[in-house]
Amino acid sequence: MKPKISVIGAGNVGAQCAYRLAQRGAAEVVLVDVVEGLPQGKALDMSQAGALDGFDVRVTGSNGYEATGDSQVVVITAGLARKPGMSRDDLIHKNAEIMKVVVGNAVKYSPGAVLLIVTNPLDVMTYHALRISGFPANRVLGMAPLLDAARMRYFIAQAMKAPISQVYAEVMGSHGDLMVPVPRLSTVNGKPITELMTPEQIKLIVDKTTNGGAEIVNLLKTGSAYYAPGSAAARMAEAIVKDEKIIINSCCYLTGQYGIKDVCLGVPARLGRNGVEEIIELELIGEELVKLKKAAAAVKELTNILLIPHT
Ligand code: APR
């Protein structure tokens, strides 16, 4: 029997994630949303694409959580998306309320699951989900660093006219202005981009990566990116259900790694059946570590907003 992955929120990101999971054949997929008919309709549409795209996995939609029972991974995309002029942080209170309901149900119906958070602001929502769930820290992680690295890979590939498959990008920190792309550890054909590009070219890539989401929000005008975010979430959920033990940069709860404690932040992590099976501590130098600590402090400050009762 295939494992089960539930995707909560059948909007743009959730639907793309569910569809990529179906295409990859990684698991049975259950799509949940509060809007009546939406998850059912999208699930049916995706299932019918199986005849064309050559997959045969079960995709179902539901407005309730019974169908999600005993999921190995629950991907949470439910919430509001950004509109032009909004920062990810503007979403905080609304999405925190949604998160409370969704995480409560995920815990009730799938007490052994790994929770993969996609809802923004990502680092804060991951921490919030960890607290609400009462799960051990390895079973709650966030998606964005893989997405940010994919964006940086794209920008490097474009600038160097290199195949994207030959490009590696190291991105840590927070999913926002305090993202920490690390050019020294980003490579084309194994060679650091610091040896291949000028400091001006590198700065441009770092800036474009940090603003990658905003650039798309400004173009779309009515919502935020979803193809790459959905694909990133699907890839991570797949790595977990297949127990791949692969290193994927993820938003993880830190307990002293990099000298940072009690905050969820993007770092390289080994993903397997138990979620985050190991946090990898890279040797960061100078500014790299300073920036990571600055990101940690900012995320912590934002996270603390949720500890104060909101009216
Ligand atoms: N339970 C289930 N689904 C919910 C709930 C809830 N309590 N509240 C809202 N939703 C659903 C909405 O009905 C909607 O279908 O979440 C879905 C969100 O979809 P979109 O509005 O299309 O947003 P999307 O682009 O998918 O982004 C979702 O991911 O990348 C982040 O910033 C983004 O936080 C946002 C999230």
PDB file of C-alpha atoms in Angstrom, residues 35-290:
ATOM      1  CA  VAL A  35     -14.179  25.767   0.262  1.00  0.00           C
ATOM      2  CA  GLU A  36     -16.888  23.286  -0.660  1.00  0.00           C
ATOM      3  CA  GLY A  37     -16.194  21.373  -3.856  1.00  0.00           C
ATOM      4  CA  LEU A  38     -12.747  22.913  -4.431  1.00  0.00           C
ATOM      5  CA  PRO A  39     -10.548  20.029  -3.231  1.00  0.00           C
ATOM      6  CA  GLN A  40     -12.932  17.446  -4.692  1.00  0.00           C
ATOM      7  CA  GLY A  41     -12.984  19.166  -8.079  1.00  0.00           C
ATOM      8  CA  LYS A  42      -9.230  19.637  -8.259  1.00  0.00           C
ATOM      9  CA  ALA A  43      -8.596  16.050  -7.123  1.00  0.00           C
ATOM     10  CA  LEU A  44     -10.896  14.731  -9.849  1.00  0.00           C
ATOM     11  CA  ASP A  45      -9.252  16.893 -12.484  1.00  0.00           C
ATOM     12  CA  MET A  46      -5.773  15.705 -11.424  1.00  0.00           C
ATOM     13  CA  SER A  47      -6.861  12.066 -11.372  1.00  0.00           C
ATOM     14  CA  GLN A  48      -8.123  12.359 -14.932  1.00  0.00           C
ATOM     15  CA  ALA A  49      -4.758  13.802 -16.014  1.00  0.00           C
ATOM     16  CA  GLY A  50      -3.236  10.486 -14.894  1.00  0.00           C
ATOM     17  CA  ALA A  51      -4.340   8.870 -18.154  1.00  0.00           C
ATOM     18  CA  LEU A  52      -2.353  11.489 -20.051  1.00  0.00           C
ATOM     19  CA  ASP A  53       0.632  11.945 -17.764  1.00  0.00           C
ATOM     20  CA  GLY A  54       1.070   8.253 -16.965  1.00  0.00           C
ATOM     21  CA  PHE A  55       0.368   8.090 -13.253  1.00  0.00           C
ATOM     22  CA  ASP A  56      -2.090   5.940 -11.418  1.00  0.00           C
ATOM     23  CA  VAL A  57      -2.150   7.137  -7.806  1.00  0.00           C
ATOM     24  CA  ARG A  58      -5.252   7.873  -5.805  1.00  0.00           C
ATOM     25  CA  VAL A  59      -5.966  11.602  -5.389  1.00  0.00           C
ATOM     26  CA  THR A  60      -9.042  12.541  -3.360  1.00  0.00           C
ATOM     27  CA  GLY A  61     -10.497  15.797  -2.117  1.00  0.00           C
ATOM     28  CA  SER A  62     -12.346  16.532   1.082  1.00  0.00           C
ATOM     29  CA  ASN A  63     -13.690  19.358   3.246  1.00  0.00           C
ATOM     30  CA  GLY A  64     -13.043  17.342   6.400  1.00  0.00           C
ATOM     31  CA  TYR A  65     -10.053  15.679   7.999  1.00  0.00           C
ATOM     32  CA  GLU A  66     -11.256  12.081   8.399  1.00  0.00           C
ATOM     33  CA  ALA A  67      -9.865  11.238   4.971  1.00  0.00           C
ATOM     34  CA  THR A  68      -6.403  12.470   6.036  1.00  0.00           C
ATOM     35  CA  GLY A  69      -6.205   9.841   8.808  1.00  0.00           C
ATOM     36  CA  ASP A  70      -2.771   8.260   9.304  1.00  0.00           C
ATOM     37  CA  SER A  71      -0.959  10.448   6.822  1.00  0.00           C
ATOM     38  CA  GLN A  72       2.835  10.115   6.888  1.00  0.00           C
ATOM     39  CA  VAL A  73       3.203  13.757   5.907  1.00  0.00           C
ATOM     40  CA  VAL A  74       0.741  16.623   6.229  1.00  0.00           C
ATOM     41  CA  VAL A  75       1.691  19.539   4.006  1.00  0.00           C
ATOM     42  CA  ILE A  76       0.097  22.774   5.233  1.00  0.00           C
ATOM     43  CA  THR A  77      -0.517  25.438   2.584  1.00  0.00           C
ATOM     44  CA  ALA A  78      -3.796  26.759   4.017  1.00  0.00           C
ATOM     45  CA  GLY A  79      -3.835  30.490   4.515  1.00  0.00           C
ATOM     46  CA  LEU A  80      -3.748  33.808   2.785  1.00  0.00           C
ATOM     47  CA  ALA A  81      -1.198  34.590   0.088  1.00  0.00           C
ATOM     48  CA  ARG A  82       0.554  37.919  -0.426  1.00  0.00           C
ATOM     49  CA  LYS A  83      -0.771  40.707  -2.602  1.00  0.00           C
ATOM     50  CA  PRO A  84       1.420  43.505  -4.042  1.00  0.00           C
ATOM     51  CA  GLY A  85       2.745  45.805  -1.341  1.00  0.00           C
ATOM     52  CA  MET A  86       2.346  43.178   1.409  1.00  0.00           C
ATOM     53  CA  SER A  87       5.283  41.563   3.121  1.00  0.00           C
ATOM     54  CA  ARG A  88       5.073  37.938   4.192  1.00  0.00           C
ATOM     55  CA  ASP A  89       4.969  39.242   7.758  1.00  0.00           C
ATOM     56  CA  ASP A  90       1.701  41.103   7.115  1.00  0.00           C
ATOM     57  CA  LEU A  91      -0.018  37.721   6.999  1.00  0.00           C
ATOM     58  CA  ILE A  92       0.993  36.742  10.479  1.00  0.00           C
ATOM     59  CA  HIS A  93      -2.165  36.929  12.639  1.00  0.00           C
ATOM     60  CA  LYS A  94      -4.635  35.700  10.043  1.00  0.00           C
ATOM     61  CA  ASN A  95      -2.516  32.761   9.042  1.00  0.00           C
ATOM     62  CA  ALA A  96      -1.695  31.925  12.656  1.00  0.00           C
ATOM     63  CA  GLU A  97      -5.427  31.512  13.340  1.00  0.00           C
ATOM     64  CA  ILE A  98      -5.851  29.237  10.332  1.00  0.00           C
ATOM     65  CA  MET A  99      -2.793  27.290  11.393  1.00  0.00           C
ATOM     66  CA  LYS A 100      -4.292  26.603  14.810  1.00  0.00           C
ATOM     67  CA  VAL A 101      -7.314  24.846  13.301  1.00  0.00           C
ATOM     68  CA  VAL A 102      -5.341  22.979  10.662  1.00  0.00           C
ATOM     69  CA  VAL A 103      -2.554  21.774  12.951  1.00  0.00           C
ATOM     70  CA  GLY A 104      -5.114  20.722  15.572  1.00  0.00           C
ATOM     71  CA  ASN A 105      -6.834  18.491  13.026  1.00  0.00           C
ATOM     72  CA  ALA A 106      -3.579  17.173  11.603  1.00  0.00           C
ATOM     73  CA  VAL A 107      -2.467  16.115  15.084  1.00  0.00           C
ATOM     74  CA  LYS A 108      -5.861  14.560  15.860  1.00  0.00           C
ATOM     75  CA  TYR A 109      -6.065  12.440  12.719  1.00  0.00           C
ATOM     76  CA  SER A 110      -2.373  11.775  12.027  1.00  0.00           C
ATOM     77  CA  PRO A 111      -0.573  11.766  15.382  1.00  0.00           C
ATOM     78  CA  GLY A 112       2.526  10.163  13.870  1.00  0.00           C
ATOM     79  CA  ALA A 113       2.838  12.498  10.881  1.00  0.00           C
ATOM     80  CA  VAL A 114       5.576  14.878   9.860  1.00  0.00           C
ATOM     81  CA  LEU A 115       4.148  18.392   9.396  1.00  0.00           C
ATOM     82  CA  LEU A 116       5.585  20.284   6.450  1.00  0.00           C
ATOM     83  CA  ILE A 117       4.693  23.972   6.654  1.00  0.00           C
ATOM     84  CA  VAL A 118       4.356  26.140   3.552  1.00  0.00           C
ATOM     85  CA  THR A 119       2.104  28.940   4.854  1.00  0.00           C
ATOM     86  CA  ASN A 120       3.804  32.328   5.259  1.00  0.00           C
ATOM     87  CA  PRO A 121       5.476  33.927   7.078  1.00  0.00           C
ATOM     88  CA  LEU A 122       7.204  30.606   6.875  1.00  0.00           C
ATOM     89  CA  ASP A 123       9.703  30.640   9.722  1.00  0.00           C
ATOM     90  CA  VAL A 124       7.145  32.013  12.172  1.00  0.00           C
ATOM     91  CA  MET A 125       4.406  29.588  11.063  1.00  0.00           C
ATOM     92  CA  THR A 126       6.771  26.635  11.406  1.00  0.00           C
ATOM     93  CA  TYR A 127       7.572  27.624  14.983  1.00  0.00           C
ATOM     94  CA  HIS A 128       3.884  28.226  15.688  1.00  0.00           C
ATOM     95  CA  ALA A 129       2.941  24.791  14.282  1.00  0.00           C
ATOM     96  CA  LEU A 130       5.638  23.156  16.385  1.00  0.00           C
ATOM     97  CA  ARG A 131       4.236  24.731  19.558  1.00  0.00           C
ATOM     98  CA  ILE A 132       0.600  23.982  18.789  1.00  0.00           C
ATOM     99  CA  SER A 133       1.247  20.411  17.730  1.00  0.00           C
ATOM    100  CA  GLY A 134       3.343  19.388  20.716  1.00  0.00           C
ATOM    101  CA  PHE A 135       5.271  17.193  18.257  1.00  0.00           C
ATOM    102  CA  PRO A 136       8.998  16.626  18.670  1.00  0.00           C
ATOM    103  CA  ALA A 137      11.017  19.179  16.706  1.00  0.00           C
ATOM    104  CA  ASN A 138      12.148  16.687  14.071  1.00  0.00           C
ATOM    105  CA  ARG A 139       8.521  16.196  12.968  1.00  0.00           C
ATOM    106  CA  VAL A 140       7.765  19.845  12.140  1.00  0.00           C
ATOM    107  CA  LEU A 141       9.685  21.635   9.400  1.00  0.00           C
ATOM    108  CA  GLY A 142       9.165  24.346   6.821  1.00  0.00           C
ATOM    109  CA  MET A 143       9.563  24.348   3.068  1.00  0.00           C
ATOM    110  CA  ALA A 144      11.077  27.648   1.896  1.00  0.00           C
ATOM    111  CA  PRO A 145      14.894  27.284   1.847  1.00  0.00           C
ATOM    112  CA  LEU A 146      14.608  24.682  -0.915  1.00  0.00           C
ATOM    113  CA  LEU A 147      12.490  27.128  -2.919  1.00  0.00           C
ATOM    114  CA  ASP A 148      14.933  29.972  -2.297  1.00  0.00           C
ATOM    115  CA  ALA A 149      17.815  27.748  -3.418  1.00  0.00           C
ATOM    116  CA  ALA A 150      15.888  26.804  -6.571  1.00  0.00           C
ATOM    117  CA  ARG A 151      15.445  30.491  -7.346  1.00  0.00           C
ATOM    118  CA  MET A 152      19.128  31.203  -6.794  1.00  0.00           C
ATOM    119  CA  ARG A 153      20.059  28.226  -9.001  1.00  0.00           C
ATOM    120  CA  TYR A 154      17.897  29.680 -11.753  1.00  0.00           C
ATOM    121  CA  PHE A 155      19.499  33.131 -11.499  1.00  0.00           C
ATOM    122  CA  ILE A 156      23.033  31.678 -11.463  1.00  0.00           C
ATOM    123  CA  ALA A 157      22.242  29.391 -14.425  1.00  0.00           C
ATOM    124  CA  GLN A 158      20.907  32.365 -16.371  1.00  0.00           C
ATOM    125  CA  ALA A 159      23.915  34.572 -15.601  1.00  0.00           C
ATOM    126  CA  MET A 160      26.469  31.848 -16.350  1.00  0.00           C
ATOM    127  CA  LYS A 161      24.553  30.335 -19.277  1.00  0.00           C
ATOM    128  CA  ALA A 162      24.974  26.990 -17.500  1.00  0.00           C
ATOM    129  CA  PRO A 163      22.498  24.086 -17.316  1.00  0.00           C
ATOM    130  CA  ILE A 164      20.547  24.448 -14.087  1.00  0.00           C
ATOM    131  CA  SER A 165      21.355  20.813 -13.218  1.00  0.00           C
ATOM    132  CA  GLN A 166      25.050  21.802 -12.914  1.00  0.00           C
ATOM    133  CA  VAL A 167      24.304  24.621 -10.500  1.00  0.00           C
ATOM    134  CA  TYR A 168      24.175  24.269  -6.722  1.00  0.00           C
ATOM    135  CA  ALA A 169      23.002  27.092  -4.474  1.00  0.00           C
ATOM    136  CA  GLU A 170      23.337  27.343  -0.715  1.00  0.00           C
ATOM    137  CA  VAL A 171      20.584  29.433   0.868  1.00  0.00           C
ATOM    138  CA  MET A 172      19.972  29.636   4.591  1.00  0.00           C
ATOM    139  CA  GLY A 173      18.309  32.011   7.046  1.00  0.00           C
ATOM    140  CA  SER A 174      14.808  33.360   6.916  1.00  0.00           C
ATOM    141  CA  HIS A 175      12.308  33.260   4.034  1.00  0.00           C
ATOM    142  CA  GLY A 176      12.197  37.028   3.597  1.00  0.00           C
ATOM    143  CA  ASP A 177      14.448  40.039   3.599  1.00  0.00           C
ATOM    144  CA  LEU A 178      16.871  38.328   5.940  1.00  0.00           C
ATOM    145  CA  MET A 179      17.491  35.390   3.671  1.00  0.00           C
ATOM    146  CA  VAL A 180      21.126  34.275   3.691  1.00  0.00           C
ATOM    147  CA  PRO A 181      22.299  33.167   0.251  1.00  0.00           C
ATOM    148  CA  VAL A 182      25.905  31.934   0.607  1.00  0.00           C
ATOM    149  CA  PRO A 183      27.808  32.597  -2.662  1.00  0.00           C
ATOM    150  CA  ARG A 184      31.043  30.995  -1.365  1.00  0.00           C
ATOM    151  CA  LEU A 185      29.226  27.662  -1.090  1.00  0.00           C
ATOM    152  CA  SER A 186      27.226  28.026  -4.333  1.00  0.00           C
ATOM    153  CA  THR A 187      28.783  26.363  -7.353  1.00  0.00           C
ATOM    154  CA  VAL A 188      28.673  25.801 -11.089  1.00  0.00           C
ATOM    155  CA  ASN A 189      30.173  22.442 -12.021  1.00  0.00           C
ATOM    156  CA  GLY A 190      31.574  22.252  -8.513  1.00  0.00           C
ATOM    157  CA  LYS A 191      33.382  25.613  -8.727  1.00  0.00           C
ATOM    158  CA  PRO A 192      32.337  28.392  -6.279  1.00  0.00           C
ATOM    159  CA  ILE A 193      30.615  31.295  -8.007  1.00  0.00           C
ATOM    160  CA  THR A 194      32.945  33.603  -6.066  1.00  0.00           C
ATOM    161  CA  GLU A 195      35.664  32.361  -8.473  1.00  0.00           C
ATOM    162  CA  LEU A 196      33.473  32.687 -11.553  1.00  0.00           C
ATOM    163  CA  MET A 197      31.661  35.989 -11.170  1.00  0.00           C
ATOM    164  CA  THR A 198      32.415  39.557 -10.171  1.00  0.00           C
ATOM    165  CA  PRO A 199      31.249  40.835  -6.769  1.00  0.00           C
ATOM    166  CA  GLU A 200      28.709  43.032  -8.636  1.00  0.00           C
ATOM    167  CA  GLN A 201      27.270  40.030 -10.499  1.00  0.00           C
ATOM    168  CA  ILE A 202      27.064  38.092  -7.244  1.00  0.00           C
ATOM    169  CA  LYS A 203      25.336  40.931  -5.456  1.00  0.00           C
ATOM    170  CA  LEU A 204      22.745  41.072  -8.213  1.00  0.00           C
ATOM    171  CA  ILE A 205      22.069  37.358  -7.850  1.00  0.00           C
ATOM    172  CA  VAL A 206      21.795  37.591  -4.073  1.00  0.00           C
ATOM    173  CA  ASP A 207      19.355  40.519  -4.400  1.00  0.00           C
ATOM    174  CA  LYS A 208      17.270  38.788  -7.052  1.00  0.00           C
ATOM    175  CA  THR A 209      17.089  35.634  -4.923  1.00  0.00           C
ATOM    176  CA  THR A 210      16.039  37.558  -1.827  1.00  0.00           C
ATOM    177  CA  ASN A 211      13.356  39.375  -3.836  1.00  0.00           C
ATOM    178  CA  GLY A 212      12.410  36.338  -5.938  1.00  0.00           C
ATOM    179  CA  GLY A 213       8.962  35.990  -4.388  1.00  0.00           C
ATOM    180  CA  ALA A 214       8.174  39.720  -4.481  1.00  0.00           C
ATOM    181  CA  GLU A 215       9.067  39.939  -8.187  1.00  0.00           C
ATOM    182  CA  ILE A 216       6.421  37.307  -8.939  1.00  0.00           C
ATOM    183  CA  VAL A 217       3.821  38.880  -6.609  1.00  0.00           C
ATOM    184  CA  ASN A 218       4.255  42.189  -8.454  1.00  0.00           C
ATOM    185  CA  LEU A 219       3.773  40.518 -11.820  1.00  0.00           C
ATOM    186  CA  LEU A 220       0.779  38.381 -10.821  1.00  0.00           C
ATOM    187  CA  LYS A 221      -0.911  41.198  -8.870  1.00  0.00           C
ATOM    188  CA  THR A 222      -3.584  38.911  -7.400  1.00  0.00           C
ATOM    189  CA  GLY A 223      -1.517  36.341  -5.533  1.00  0.00           C
ATOM    190  CA  SER A 224       1.921  34.876  -5.020  1.00  0.00           C
ATOM    191  CA  ALA A 225       4.139  32.250  -6.669  1.00  0.00           C
ATOM    192  CA  TYR A 226       2.953  28.661  -6.718  1.00  0.00           C
ATOM    193  CA  TYR A 227       4.651  26.457  -9.304  1.00  0.00           C
ATOM    194  CA  ALA A 228       8.079  26.424  -7.662  1.00  0.00           C
ATOM    195  CA  PRO A 229       6.682  26.568  -4.077  1.00  0.00           C
ATOM    196  CA  GLY A 230       4.346  23.623  -4.776  1.00  0.00           C
ATOM    197  CA  SER A 231       7.125  21.632  -6.435  1.00  0.00           C
ATOM    198  CA  ALA A 232       9.501  22.314  -3.537  1.00  0.00           C
ATOM    199  CA  ALA A 233       6.936  21.097  -1.004  1.00  0.00           C
ATOM    200  CA  ALA A 234       6.244  17.971  -3.077  1.00  0.00           C
ATOM    201  CA  ARG A 235       9.960  17.180  -3.358  1.00  0.00           C
ATOM    202  CA  MET A 236      10.398  17.446   0.421  1.00  0.00           C
ATOM    203  CA  ALA A 237       7.315  15.347   1.209  1.00  0.00           C
ATOM    204  CA  GLU A 238       8.565  12.726  -1.232  1.00  0.00           C
ATOM    205  CA  ALA A 239      12.022  12.660   0.409  1.00  0.00           C
ATOM    206  CA  ILE A 240      10.329  12.048   3.756  1.00  0.00           C
ATOM    207  CA  VAL A 241       7.919   9.267   2.723  1.00  0.00           C
ATOM    208  CA  LYS A 242      10.642   7.522   0.703  1.00  0.00           C
ATOM    209  CA  ASP A 243      13.064   7.835   3.650  1.00  0.00           C
ATOM    210  CA  GLU A 244      15.666   9.230   1.259  1.00  0.00           C
ATOM    211  CA  LYS A 245      18.075  10.610   3.905  1.00  0.00           C
ATOM    212  CA  ILE A 246      18.899  13.349   1.416  1.00  0.00           C
ATOM    213  CA  ILE A 247      20.168  16.797   2.453  1.00  0.00           C
ATOM    214  CA  ILE A 248      17.634  19.484   1.643  1.00  0.00           C
ATOM    215  CA  ASN A 249      17.757  23.001   3.062  1.00  0.00           C
ATOM    216  CA  SER A 250      14.689  23.272   5.281  1.00  0.00           C
ATOM    217  CA  CYS A 251      13.286  25.508   7.965  1.00  0.00           C
ATOM    218  CA  CYS A 252      14.191  23.642  11.176  1.00  0.00           C
ATOM    219  CA  TYR A 253      13.964  24.202  14.907  1.00  0.00           C
ATOM    220  CA  LEU A 254      17.459  25.017  16.149  1.00  0.00           C
ATOM    221  CA  THR A 255      18.729  23.993  19.538  1.00  0.00           C
ATOM    222  CA  GLY A 256      22.179  25.599  19.527  1.00  0.00           C
ATOM    223  CA  GLN A 257      23.385  24.784  16.015  1.00  0.00           C
ATOM    224  CA  TYR A 258      25.228  27.782  14.555  1.00  0.00           C
ATOM    225  CA  GLY A 259      25.013  29.260  18.066  1.00  0.00           C
ATOM    226  CA  ILE A 260      21.243  29.782  17.575  1.00  0.00           C
ATOM    227  CA  LYS A 261      18.515  28.486  19.877  1.00  0.00           C
ATOM    228  CA  ASP A 262      14.716  28.282  20.070  1.00  0.00           C
ATOM    229  CA  VAL A 263      13.902  29.569  16.612  1.00  0.00           C
ATOM    230  CA  CYS A 264      12.945  27.957  13.273  1.00  0.00           C
ATOM    231  CA  LEU A 265      15.361  28.933  10.505  1.00  0.00           C
ATOM    232  CA  GLY A 266      16.625  27.690   7.145  1.00  0.00           C
ATOM    233  CA  VAL A 267      19.586  25.320   7.405  1.00  0.00           C
ATOM    234  CA  PRO A 268      20.726  22.202   5.549  1.00  0.00           C
ATOM    235  CA  ALA A 269      19.032  19.120   6.984  1.00  0.00           C
ATOM    236  CA  ARG A 270      18.927  15.407   6.284  1.00  0.00           C
ATOM    237  CA  LEU A 271      15.333  14.387   5.567  1.00  0.00           C
ATOM    238  CA  GLY A 272      13.971  10.895   6.072  1.00  0.00           C
ATOM    239  CA  ARG A 273      10.986   9.029   7.462  1.00  0.00           C
ATOM    240  CA  ASN A 274      11.345  10.838  10.809  1.00  0.00           C
ATOM    241  CA  GLY A 275      11.370  14.265   9.206  1.00  0.00           C
ATOM    242  CA  VAL A 276      14.495  16.217  10.107  1.00  0.00           C
ATOM    243  CA  GLU A 277      16.945  13.421  10.937  1.00  0.00           C
ATOM    244  CA  GLU A 278      20.027  15.599  11.202  1.00  0.00           C
ATOM    245  CA  ILE A 279      20.824  19.300  11.048  1.00  0.00           C
ATOM    246  CA  ILE A 280      24.015  19.909   9.116  1.00  0.00           C
ATOM    247  CA  GLU A 281      26.364  22.524  10.552  1.00  0.00           C
ATOM    248  CA  LEU A 282      28.336  24.102   7.744  1.00  0.00           C
ATOM    249  CA  GLU A 283      31.446  26.095   8.562  1.00  0.00           C
ATOM    250  CA  LEU A 284      30.204  29.606   7.999  1.00  0.00           C
ATOM    251  CA  ILE A 285      32.709  32.415   8.086  1.00  0.00           C
ATOM    252  CA  GLY A 286      32.638  36.140   8.861  1.00  0.00           C
ATOM    253  CA  GLU A 287      29.582  37.908   7.477  1.00  0.00           C
ATOM    254  CA  GLU A 288      27.814  34.616   6.664  1.00  0.00           C
ATOM    255  CA  LEU A 289      27.404  33.733  10.327  1.00  0.00           C
ATOM    256  CA  VAL A 290      26.666  37.327  11.302  1.00  0.00           C
TER     257      VAL A 290
END
